[in-house]
Coordinates of C-alpha atoms in Angstrom, one line a residue:
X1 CA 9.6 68.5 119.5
X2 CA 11.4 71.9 118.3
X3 CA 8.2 73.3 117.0
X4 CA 6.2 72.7 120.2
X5 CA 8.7 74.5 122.1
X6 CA 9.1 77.0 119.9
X7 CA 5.2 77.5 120.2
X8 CA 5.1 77.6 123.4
X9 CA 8.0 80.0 123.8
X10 CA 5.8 82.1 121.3
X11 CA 2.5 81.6 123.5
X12 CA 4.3 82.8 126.7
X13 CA 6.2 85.9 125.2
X14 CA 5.0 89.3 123.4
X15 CA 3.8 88.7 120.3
X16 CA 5.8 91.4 119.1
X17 CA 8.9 90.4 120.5
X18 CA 7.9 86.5 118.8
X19 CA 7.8 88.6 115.8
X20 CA 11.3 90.1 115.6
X21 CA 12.8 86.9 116.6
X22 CA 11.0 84.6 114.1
X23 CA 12.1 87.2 111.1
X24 CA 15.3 87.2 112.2
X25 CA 15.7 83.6 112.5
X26 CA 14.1 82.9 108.7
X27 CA 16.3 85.5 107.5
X28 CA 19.8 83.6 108.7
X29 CA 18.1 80.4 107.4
X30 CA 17.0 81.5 104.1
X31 CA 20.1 83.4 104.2
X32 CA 22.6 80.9 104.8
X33 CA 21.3 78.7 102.6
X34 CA 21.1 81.1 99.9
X35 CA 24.9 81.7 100.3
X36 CA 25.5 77.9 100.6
X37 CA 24.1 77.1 97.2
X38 CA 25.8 80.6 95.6
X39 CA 29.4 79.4 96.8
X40 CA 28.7 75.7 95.1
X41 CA 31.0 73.9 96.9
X42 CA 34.1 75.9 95.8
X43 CA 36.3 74.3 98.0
X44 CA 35.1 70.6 97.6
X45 CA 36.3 68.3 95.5
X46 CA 34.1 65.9 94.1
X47 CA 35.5 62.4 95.1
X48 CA 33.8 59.1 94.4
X49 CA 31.6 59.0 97.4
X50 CA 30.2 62.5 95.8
X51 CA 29.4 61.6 92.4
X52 CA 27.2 58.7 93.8
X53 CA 25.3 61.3 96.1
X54 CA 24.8 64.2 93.6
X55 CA 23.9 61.7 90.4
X56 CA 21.1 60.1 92.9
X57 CA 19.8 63.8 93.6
X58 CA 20.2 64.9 90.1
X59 CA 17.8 62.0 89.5
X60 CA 20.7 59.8 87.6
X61 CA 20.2 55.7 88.2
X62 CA 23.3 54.6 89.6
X63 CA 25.2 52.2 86.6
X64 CA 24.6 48.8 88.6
X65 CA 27.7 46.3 88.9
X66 CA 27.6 43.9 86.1
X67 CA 27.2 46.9 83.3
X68 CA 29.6 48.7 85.1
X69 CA 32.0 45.8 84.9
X70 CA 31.1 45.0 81.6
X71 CA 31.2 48.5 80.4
X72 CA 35.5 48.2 82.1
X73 CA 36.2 45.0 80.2
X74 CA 35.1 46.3 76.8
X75 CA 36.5 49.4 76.9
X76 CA 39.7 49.5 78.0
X77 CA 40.5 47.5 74.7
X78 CA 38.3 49.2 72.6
X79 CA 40.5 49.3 69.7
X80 CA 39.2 50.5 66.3
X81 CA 35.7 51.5 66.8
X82 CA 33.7 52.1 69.6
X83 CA 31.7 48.8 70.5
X84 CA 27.8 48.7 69.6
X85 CA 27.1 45.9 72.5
X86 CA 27.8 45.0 76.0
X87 CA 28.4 40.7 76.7
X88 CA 26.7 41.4 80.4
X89 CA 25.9 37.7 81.1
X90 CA 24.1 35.5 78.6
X91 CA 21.8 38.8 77.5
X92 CA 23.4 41.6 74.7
X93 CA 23.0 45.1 75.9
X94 CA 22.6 48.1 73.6
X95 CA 24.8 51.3 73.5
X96 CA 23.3 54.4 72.7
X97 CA 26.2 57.2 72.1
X98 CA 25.7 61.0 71.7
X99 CA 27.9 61.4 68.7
X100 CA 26.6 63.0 65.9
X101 CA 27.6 60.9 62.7
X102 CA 28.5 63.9 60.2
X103 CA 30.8 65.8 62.4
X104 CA 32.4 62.1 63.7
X105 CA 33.1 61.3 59.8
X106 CA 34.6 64.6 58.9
X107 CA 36.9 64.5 61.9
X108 CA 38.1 61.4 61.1
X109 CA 38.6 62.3 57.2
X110 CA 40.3 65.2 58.4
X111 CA 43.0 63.1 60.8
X112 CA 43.5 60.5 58.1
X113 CA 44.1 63.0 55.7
X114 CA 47.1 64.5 57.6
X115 CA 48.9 61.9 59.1
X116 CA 49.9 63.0 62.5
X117 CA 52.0 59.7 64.1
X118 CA 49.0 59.8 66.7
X119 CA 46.0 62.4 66.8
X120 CA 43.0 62.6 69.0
X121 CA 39.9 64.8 68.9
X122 CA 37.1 64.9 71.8
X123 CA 34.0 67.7 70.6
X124 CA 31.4 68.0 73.8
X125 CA 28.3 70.3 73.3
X126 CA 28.2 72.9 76.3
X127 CA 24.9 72.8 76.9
X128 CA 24.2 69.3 76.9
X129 CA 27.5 68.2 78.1
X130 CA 26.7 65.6 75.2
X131 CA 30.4 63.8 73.4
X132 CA 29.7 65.1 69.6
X133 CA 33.1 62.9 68.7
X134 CA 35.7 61.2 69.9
X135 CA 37.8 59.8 67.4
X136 CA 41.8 58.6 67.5
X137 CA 43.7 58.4 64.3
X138 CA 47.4 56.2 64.4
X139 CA 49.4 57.8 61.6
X140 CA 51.9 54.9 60.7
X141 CA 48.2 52.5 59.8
X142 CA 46.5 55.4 59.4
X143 CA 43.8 53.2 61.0
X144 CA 41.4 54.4 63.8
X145 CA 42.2 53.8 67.4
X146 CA 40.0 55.2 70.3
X147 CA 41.9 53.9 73.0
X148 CA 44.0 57.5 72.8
X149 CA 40.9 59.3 73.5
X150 CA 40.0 57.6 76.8
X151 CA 43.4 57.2 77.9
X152 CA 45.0 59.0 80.8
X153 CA 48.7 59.0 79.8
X154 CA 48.9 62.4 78.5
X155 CA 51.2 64.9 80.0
X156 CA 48.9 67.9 80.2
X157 CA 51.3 70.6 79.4
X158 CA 50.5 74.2 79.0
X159 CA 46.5 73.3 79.4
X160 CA 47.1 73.6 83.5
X161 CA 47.4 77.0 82.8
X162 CA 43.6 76.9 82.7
X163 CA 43.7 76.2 86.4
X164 CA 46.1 78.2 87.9
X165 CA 44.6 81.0 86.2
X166 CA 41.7 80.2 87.8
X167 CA 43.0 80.0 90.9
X168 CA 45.2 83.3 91.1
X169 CA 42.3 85.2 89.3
X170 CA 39.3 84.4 91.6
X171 CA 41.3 83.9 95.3
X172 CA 44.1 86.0 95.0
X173 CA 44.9 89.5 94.7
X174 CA 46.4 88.8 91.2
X175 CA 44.5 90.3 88.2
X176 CA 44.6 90.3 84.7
X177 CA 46.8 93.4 84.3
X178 CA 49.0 92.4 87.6
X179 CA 52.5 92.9 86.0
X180 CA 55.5 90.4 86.6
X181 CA 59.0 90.7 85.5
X182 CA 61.1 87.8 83.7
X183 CA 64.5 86.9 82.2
X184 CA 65.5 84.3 79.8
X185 CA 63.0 82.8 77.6
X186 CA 59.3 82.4 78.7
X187 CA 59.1 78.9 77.0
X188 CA 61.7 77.6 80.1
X189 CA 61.4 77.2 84.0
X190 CA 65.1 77.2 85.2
X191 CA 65.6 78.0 88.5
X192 CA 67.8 81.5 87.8
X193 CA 64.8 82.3 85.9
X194 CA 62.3 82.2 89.6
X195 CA 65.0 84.2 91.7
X196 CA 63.9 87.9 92.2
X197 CA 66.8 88.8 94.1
X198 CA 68.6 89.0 90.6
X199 CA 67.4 91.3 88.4
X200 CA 69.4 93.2 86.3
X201 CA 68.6 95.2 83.2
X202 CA 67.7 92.5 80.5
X203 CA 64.5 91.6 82.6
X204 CA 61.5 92.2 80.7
X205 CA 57.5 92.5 82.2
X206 CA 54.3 91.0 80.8
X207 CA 51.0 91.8 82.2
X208 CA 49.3 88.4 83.6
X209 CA 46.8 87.4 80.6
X210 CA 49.7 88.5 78.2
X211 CA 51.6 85.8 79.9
X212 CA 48.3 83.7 79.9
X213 CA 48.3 84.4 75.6
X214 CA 51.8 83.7 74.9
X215 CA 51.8 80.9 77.5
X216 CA 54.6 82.1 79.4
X217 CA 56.5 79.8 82.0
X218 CA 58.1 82.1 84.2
X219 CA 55.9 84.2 84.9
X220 CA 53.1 81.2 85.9
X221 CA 55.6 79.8 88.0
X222 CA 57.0 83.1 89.7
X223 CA 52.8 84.1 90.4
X224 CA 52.2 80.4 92.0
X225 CA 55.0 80.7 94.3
X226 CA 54.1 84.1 95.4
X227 CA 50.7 83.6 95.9
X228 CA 49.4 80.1 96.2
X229 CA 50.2 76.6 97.7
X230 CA 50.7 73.6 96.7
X231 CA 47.2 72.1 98.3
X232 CA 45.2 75.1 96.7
X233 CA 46.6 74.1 93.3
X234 CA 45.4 70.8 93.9
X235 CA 42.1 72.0 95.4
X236 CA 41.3 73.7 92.2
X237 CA 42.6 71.3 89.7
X238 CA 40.2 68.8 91.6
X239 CA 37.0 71.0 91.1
X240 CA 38.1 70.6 87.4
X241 CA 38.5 66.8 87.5
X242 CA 41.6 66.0 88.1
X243 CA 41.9 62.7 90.7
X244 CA 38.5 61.9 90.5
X245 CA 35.5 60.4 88.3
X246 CA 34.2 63.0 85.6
X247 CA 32.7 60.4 82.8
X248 CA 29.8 58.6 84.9
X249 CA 30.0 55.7 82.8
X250 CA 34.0 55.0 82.7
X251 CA 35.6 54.7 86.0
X252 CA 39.3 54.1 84.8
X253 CA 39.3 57.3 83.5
X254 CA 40.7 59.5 85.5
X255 CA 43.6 62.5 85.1
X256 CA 46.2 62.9 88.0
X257 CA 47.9 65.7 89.4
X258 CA 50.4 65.8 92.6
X259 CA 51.6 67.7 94.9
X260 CA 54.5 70.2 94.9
X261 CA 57.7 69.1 97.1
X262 CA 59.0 72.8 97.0
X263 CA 58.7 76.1 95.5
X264 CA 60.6 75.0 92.5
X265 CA 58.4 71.9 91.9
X266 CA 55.3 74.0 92.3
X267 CA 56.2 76.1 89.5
X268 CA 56.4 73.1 87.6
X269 CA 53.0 72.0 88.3
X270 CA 51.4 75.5 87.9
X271 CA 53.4 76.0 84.6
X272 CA 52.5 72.4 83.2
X273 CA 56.3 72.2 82.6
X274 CA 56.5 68.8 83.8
X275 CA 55.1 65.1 82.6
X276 CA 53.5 63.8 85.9
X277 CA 50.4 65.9 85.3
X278 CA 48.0 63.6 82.8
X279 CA 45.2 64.1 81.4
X280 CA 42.6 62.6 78.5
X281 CA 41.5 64.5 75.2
X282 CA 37.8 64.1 76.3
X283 CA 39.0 65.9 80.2
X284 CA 41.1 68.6 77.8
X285 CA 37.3 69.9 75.9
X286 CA 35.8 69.7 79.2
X287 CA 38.1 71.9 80.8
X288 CA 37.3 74.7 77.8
X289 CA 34.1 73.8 78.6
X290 CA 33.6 75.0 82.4
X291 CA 35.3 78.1 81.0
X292 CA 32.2 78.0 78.1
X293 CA 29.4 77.7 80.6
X294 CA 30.2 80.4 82.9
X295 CA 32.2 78.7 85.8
X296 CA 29.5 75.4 85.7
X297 CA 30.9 71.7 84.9
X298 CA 28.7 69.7 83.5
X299 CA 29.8 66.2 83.6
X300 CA 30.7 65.0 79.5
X301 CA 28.5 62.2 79.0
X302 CA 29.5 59.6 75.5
X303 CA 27.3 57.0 76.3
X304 CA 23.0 58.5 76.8
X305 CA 21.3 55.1 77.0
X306 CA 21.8 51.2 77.7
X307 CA 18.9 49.4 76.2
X308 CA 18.1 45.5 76.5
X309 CA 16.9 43.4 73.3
X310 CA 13.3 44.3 74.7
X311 CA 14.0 48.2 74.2
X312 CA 13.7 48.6 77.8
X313 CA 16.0 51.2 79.3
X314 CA 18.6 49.6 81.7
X315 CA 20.0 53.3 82.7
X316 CA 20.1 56.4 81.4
X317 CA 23.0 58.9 81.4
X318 CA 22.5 62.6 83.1
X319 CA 25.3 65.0 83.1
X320 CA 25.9 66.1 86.7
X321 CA 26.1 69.4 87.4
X322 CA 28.5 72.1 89.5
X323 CA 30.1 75.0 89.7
X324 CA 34.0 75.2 89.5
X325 CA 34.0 79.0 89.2
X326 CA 32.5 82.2 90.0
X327 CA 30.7 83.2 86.6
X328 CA 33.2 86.6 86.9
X329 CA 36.4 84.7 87.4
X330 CA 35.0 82.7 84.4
X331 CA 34.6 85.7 82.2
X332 CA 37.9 86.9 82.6
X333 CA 39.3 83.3 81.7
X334 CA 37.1 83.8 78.5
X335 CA 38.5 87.1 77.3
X336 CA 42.2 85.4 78.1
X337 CA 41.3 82.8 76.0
X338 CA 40.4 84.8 73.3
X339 CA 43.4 87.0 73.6
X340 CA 45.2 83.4 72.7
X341 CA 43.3 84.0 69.5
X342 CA 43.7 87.1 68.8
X343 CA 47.4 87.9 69.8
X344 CA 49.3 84.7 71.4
X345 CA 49.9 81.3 70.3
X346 CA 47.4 80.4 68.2
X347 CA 47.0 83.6 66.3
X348 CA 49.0 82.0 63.1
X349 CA 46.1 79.4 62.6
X350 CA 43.4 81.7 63.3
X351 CA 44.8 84.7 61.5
X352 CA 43.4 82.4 58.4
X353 CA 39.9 81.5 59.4
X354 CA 36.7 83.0 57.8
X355 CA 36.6 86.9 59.0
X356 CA 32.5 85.8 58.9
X357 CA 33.1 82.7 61.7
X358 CA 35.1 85.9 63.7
X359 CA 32.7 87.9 63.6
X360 CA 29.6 85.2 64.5
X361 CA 31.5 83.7 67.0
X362 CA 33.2 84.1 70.6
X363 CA 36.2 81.8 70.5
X364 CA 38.8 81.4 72.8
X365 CA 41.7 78.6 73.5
X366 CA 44.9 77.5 75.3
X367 CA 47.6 76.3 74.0
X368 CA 50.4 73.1 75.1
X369 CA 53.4 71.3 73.8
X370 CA 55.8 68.9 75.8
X371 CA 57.8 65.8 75.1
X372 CA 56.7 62.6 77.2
X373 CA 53.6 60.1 77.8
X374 CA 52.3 57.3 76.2
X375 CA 52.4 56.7 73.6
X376 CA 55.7 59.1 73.3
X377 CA 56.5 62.2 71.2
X378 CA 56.3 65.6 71.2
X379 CA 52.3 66.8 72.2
X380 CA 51.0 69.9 70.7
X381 CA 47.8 70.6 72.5
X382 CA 45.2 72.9 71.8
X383 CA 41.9 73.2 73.9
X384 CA 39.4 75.9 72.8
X385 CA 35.6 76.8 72.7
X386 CA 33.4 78.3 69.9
X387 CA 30.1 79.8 71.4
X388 CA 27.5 81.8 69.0
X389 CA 27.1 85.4 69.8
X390 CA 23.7 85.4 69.2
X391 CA 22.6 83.5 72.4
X392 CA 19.3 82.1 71.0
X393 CA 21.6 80.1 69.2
X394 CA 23.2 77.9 72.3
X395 CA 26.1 77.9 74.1
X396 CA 27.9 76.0 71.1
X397 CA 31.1 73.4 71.5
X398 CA 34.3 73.3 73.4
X399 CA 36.8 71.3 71.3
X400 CA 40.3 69.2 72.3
X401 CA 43.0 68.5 69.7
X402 CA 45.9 66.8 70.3
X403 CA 48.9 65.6 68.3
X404 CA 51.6 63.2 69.0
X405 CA 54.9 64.0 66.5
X406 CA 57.4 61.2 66.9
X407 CA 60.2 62.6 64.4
X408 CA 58.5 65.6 62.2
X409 CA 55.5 68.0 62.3
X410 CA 52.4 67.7 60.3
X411 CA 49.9 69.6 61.2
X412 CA 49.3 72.1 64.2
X413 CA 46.7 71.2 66.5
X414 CA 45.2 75.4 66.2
X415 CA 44.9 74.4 62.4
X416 CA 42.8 71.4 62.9
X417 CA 40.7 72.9 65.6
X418 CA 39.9 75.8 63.3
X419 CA 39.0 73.3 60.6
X420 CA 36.4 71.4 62.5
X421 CA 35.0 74.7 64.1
X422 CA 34.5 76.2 61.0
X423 CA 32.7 72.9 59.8
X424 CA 30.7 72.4 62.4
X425 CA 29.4 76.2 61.7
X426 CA 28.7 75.9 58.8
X427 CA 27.4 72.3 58.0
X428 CA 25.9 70.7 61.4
X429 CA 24.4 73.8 63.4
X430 CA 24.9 76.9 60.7
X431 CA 25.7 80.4 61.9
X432 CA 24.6 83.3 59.9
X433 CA 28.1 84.6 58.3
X434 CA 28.4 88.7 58.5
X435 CA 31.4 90.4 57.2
X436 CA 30.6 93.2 59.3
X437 CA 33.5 93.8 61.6
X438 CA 32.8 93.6 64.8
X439 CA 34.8 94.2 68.5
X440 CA 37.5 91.7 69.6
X441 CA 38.6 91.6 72.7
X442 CA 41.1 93.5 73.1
X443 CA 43.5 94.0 76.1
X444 CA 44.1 97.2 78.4
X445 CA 48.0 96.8 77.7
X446 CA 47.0 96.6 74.0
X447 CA 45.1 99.4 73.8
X448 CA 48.0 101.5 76.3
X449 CA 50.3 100.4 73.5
X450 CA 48.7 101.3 70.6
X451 CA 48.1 105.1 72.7
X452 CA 51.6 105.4 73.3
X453 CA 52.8 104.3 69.6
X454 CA 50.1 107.0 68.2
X455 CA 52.1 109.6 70.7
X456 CA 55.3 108.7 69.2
X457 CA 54.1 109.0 66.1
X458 CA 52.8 112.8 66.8
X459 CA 56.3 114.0 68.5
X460 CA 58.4 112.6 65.6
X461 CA 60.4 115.7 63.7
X462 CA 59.3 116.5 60.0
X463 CA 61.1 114.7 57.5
X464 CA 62.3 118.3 55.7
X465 CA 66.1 118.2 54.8
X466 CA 67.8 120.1 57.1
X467 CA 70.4 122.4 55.5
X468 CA 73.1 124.3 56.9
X469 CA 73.6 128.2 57.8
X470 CA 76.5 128.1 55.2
X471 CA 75.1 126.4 52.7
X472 CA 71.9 128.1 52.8
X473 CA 74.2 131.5 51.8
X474 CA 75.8 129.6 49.0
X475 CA 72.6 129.1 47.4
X476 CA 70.6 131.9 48.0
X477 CA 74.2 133.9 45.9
X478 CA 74.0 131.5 43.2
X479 CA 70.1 132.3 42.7
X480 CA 71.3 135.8 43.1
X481 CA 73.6 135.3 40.3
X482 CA 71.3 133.0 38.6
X483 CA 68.8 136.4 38.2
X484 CA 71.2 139.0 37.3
X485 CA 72.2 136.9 34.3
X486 CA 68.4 137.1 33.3
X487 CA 68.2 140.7 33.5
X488 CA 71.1 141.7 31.3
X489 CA 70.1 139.0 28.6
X490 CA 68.8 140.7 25.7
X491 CA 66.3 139.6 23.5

């Protein structure tokens, strides 16, 4: 009906005047739609409803009701290892995971090996989206226990950082060398610490992705309050998975993060400095590994396949795709991750790795500790990506490690992540090792630092003893003296 009237309309006008307005109505079209598909639903969150719509248009068959049921009953007790078969009726269905076996046995040598009272470790290629391992270790057995990968009862911590960083970077005015002052130490949140209107002389400043690095509090609390909202937070931490479905195949598991109350609360949440926020290990790599791909989540997939006793295909498993960030915003985020590396607080770990693993790789991390969850202890958290620099070899791994200390340390999380990077390097996809030094990524307050040190440096006196006017006439008589004792000695 619209195109006969527009025909018409075309018929009865000039055809040069038909012209203009046809170009200039395929321009908004093509346009619009254009910058609909550019923003990627930045805004959205990706509820339930959603992940049904976008998995039928990325071609995925929706998981039909007694799998999906089956898939709840088996998992949610999955215990020691991770179940071969489904019971779906009288018929056993076939699981088909995307771990691959080598890196799975060394991370769980690795775990057993040290101990931890509880450690996970969730490994997701970026460019599949594919789960490489998965694997929870219970220190007091030392037996295996997956159920800590999957669960959802562990305070996030520092890792939100991630988030708000996101936020303030790409829809605020705050930038990586935005400057904030703070007092006290930056591993608290009290509320003295959030009052500008009491500043005094022992405040110190920190450039934003300094604060990122060294995963300060304050300063993540003072920049939500003055420049975000509660529901914004929240908006963002959705895009990245919180409250919703991210694992197709598992619908129980799902991280959680409220709402703020009041400025003080808010600081909380953008801080992590609080034990409401949950997550998984598996939803801790995925998070490095939006960062990874350049602002795009693909959705981590652990199961590919369910096959009957036939070898028929009962559904397959397709990551679903969208963007969280804008691939800038995500570039900054990489280089702050890496300055986590280089210079904050996982430098001590990484200061030992391979100079040849440095030099092939871009890596990059955030740090978390807190005391809370379940099971309960102290977690040190540690959520990182490893990509080649030479692109034809992928967009390599993004990597969560977490540890659960009950009454003493064992191992750092940054230690172990280092370990399994440099194994998977260098035993299941091999990077060419060059001891060539190459450039880091190195911050602008850095490099200002390191300017005004060599300044210093430059404008520091000579190190000549300074004698004085007196003394200087003492000596030069005794030389005198000295002299006229030569002359009259005869030989």
């Amino acid at each position: 009906m619209v195109t006969k009237t527009w025909i018409s309309l075309v018929k009865k006008t000039n055809s040069k005047f038909a012209l203009v307005v046809t170009t200039a109505f395929l321009t908004l079209f093509v346009g619009g739609t254009a910058f609909n598909i550019f923003q990627g639903k930045f805004g959205q969150k990706l509820n339930a409803a959603e992940v049904e719509k976008e998995a039928k248009a990325s071609g995925l068959t929706p998981l039909p009701d007694d799998l999906r049921l089956s898939i709840d009953r088996t998992f949610k007790q999955v215990g020691a290892d991770w179940p071969q078969t489904l019971d779906v009726g009288k018929k056993k269905v076939k699981i088909e995971y995307a771990f691959n076996p080598q890196l799975d046995a060394y991370i769980k040598k690795l775990l057993k090996s040290y101990r931890s009272d509880y450690a996970t470790v969730a490994v997701i290629d970026n460019e599949t989206g594919e789960v490489l391992a998965a694997v929870g270790v219970e220190g007091k057995t030392n037996n295996i226990d997956n159920n800590l990968v999957l669960a959802s009862t562990h305070p996030s911590a520092s890792l939100i950082k991630m988030v708000t960083a996101a936020e303030l970077l790409q829809n605020t005015k705050v930038t990586r060398e935005t400057s904030f002052d703070f007092r006290g130490r930056s591993t608290t949140l009290f509320k003295y610490q959030l009052d500008e209107s009491k500043s005094n002389r022992w405040d110190k400043s920190q450039t934003f992705e300094t604060a990122f690095a060294k995963s300060n509090n304050v300063i993540f609390g003072k920049a939500a309050i003055q420049n975000i909202s509660s529901e914004k937070l929240v908006r963002m931490a959705e895009n990245f998975g919180f409250n919703q479905q991210f694992l197709p195949e598992f619908d129980f598991v799902q991280s959680h993060i409220g709402t703020a109350a009041d400025d003080y609360h808010l600081a909380e949440l953008a801080s992590g400095f609080n034990d409401q926020t949950v997550i998984s290990p598996i939803h801790g790599a995925m998070m490095a590994s939006i960062i990874a791909n350049n602002g795009m989540m693909k959705s981590p997939k652990m199961i590919t396949k369910l096959v009957d006793a036939s070898g028929e295909t009962l559904w397959e498993n397709n990551s679903i795709e969208k963007r969280v960030l804008s691939a800038e915003t995500a570039r900054q985020m990489q280089e702050m991750m890496g300055m986590t590396i280089d210079g904050g607080t996982a430098r001590k770990s990484f200061r030992k790795m391979n100079n040849g693993y440095k030099n092939a790789l871009d890596i990059g991390g955030k740090t978390g500790s807190i005391t809370g969850g379940k099971p309960f202890g102290k977690r040190d958290w540690f959520s990182a990506f490893a990509i080649p620099r030479d692109q034809e070899r992928g967009k390599g791994i993004s990597i969560s490690v977490m540890n659960v200390n009950v009454k003493r340390w064992h191992v750092k999380s940054t230690m172990l992540a280092k370990n399994i990077i440099e194994y998977y390097y260098n035993n299941v996809k091999p990077v060419p090792i060059t001891m060539v030094k190459m450039p880091r990524m190195v911050s602008e307050n850095k490099r200002r630092k390191a300017k005004v040190y060599k300044r210093s440096i430059a404008s520091r006196p000579s190190k000549k003893k300074i004698v004085s006017g007196k003394k200087r006439s003492a000596i030069k008589k005794e030389i005198g003296k000295r002299n006229e004792r030569k002359s009259n000695t005869t030989i």
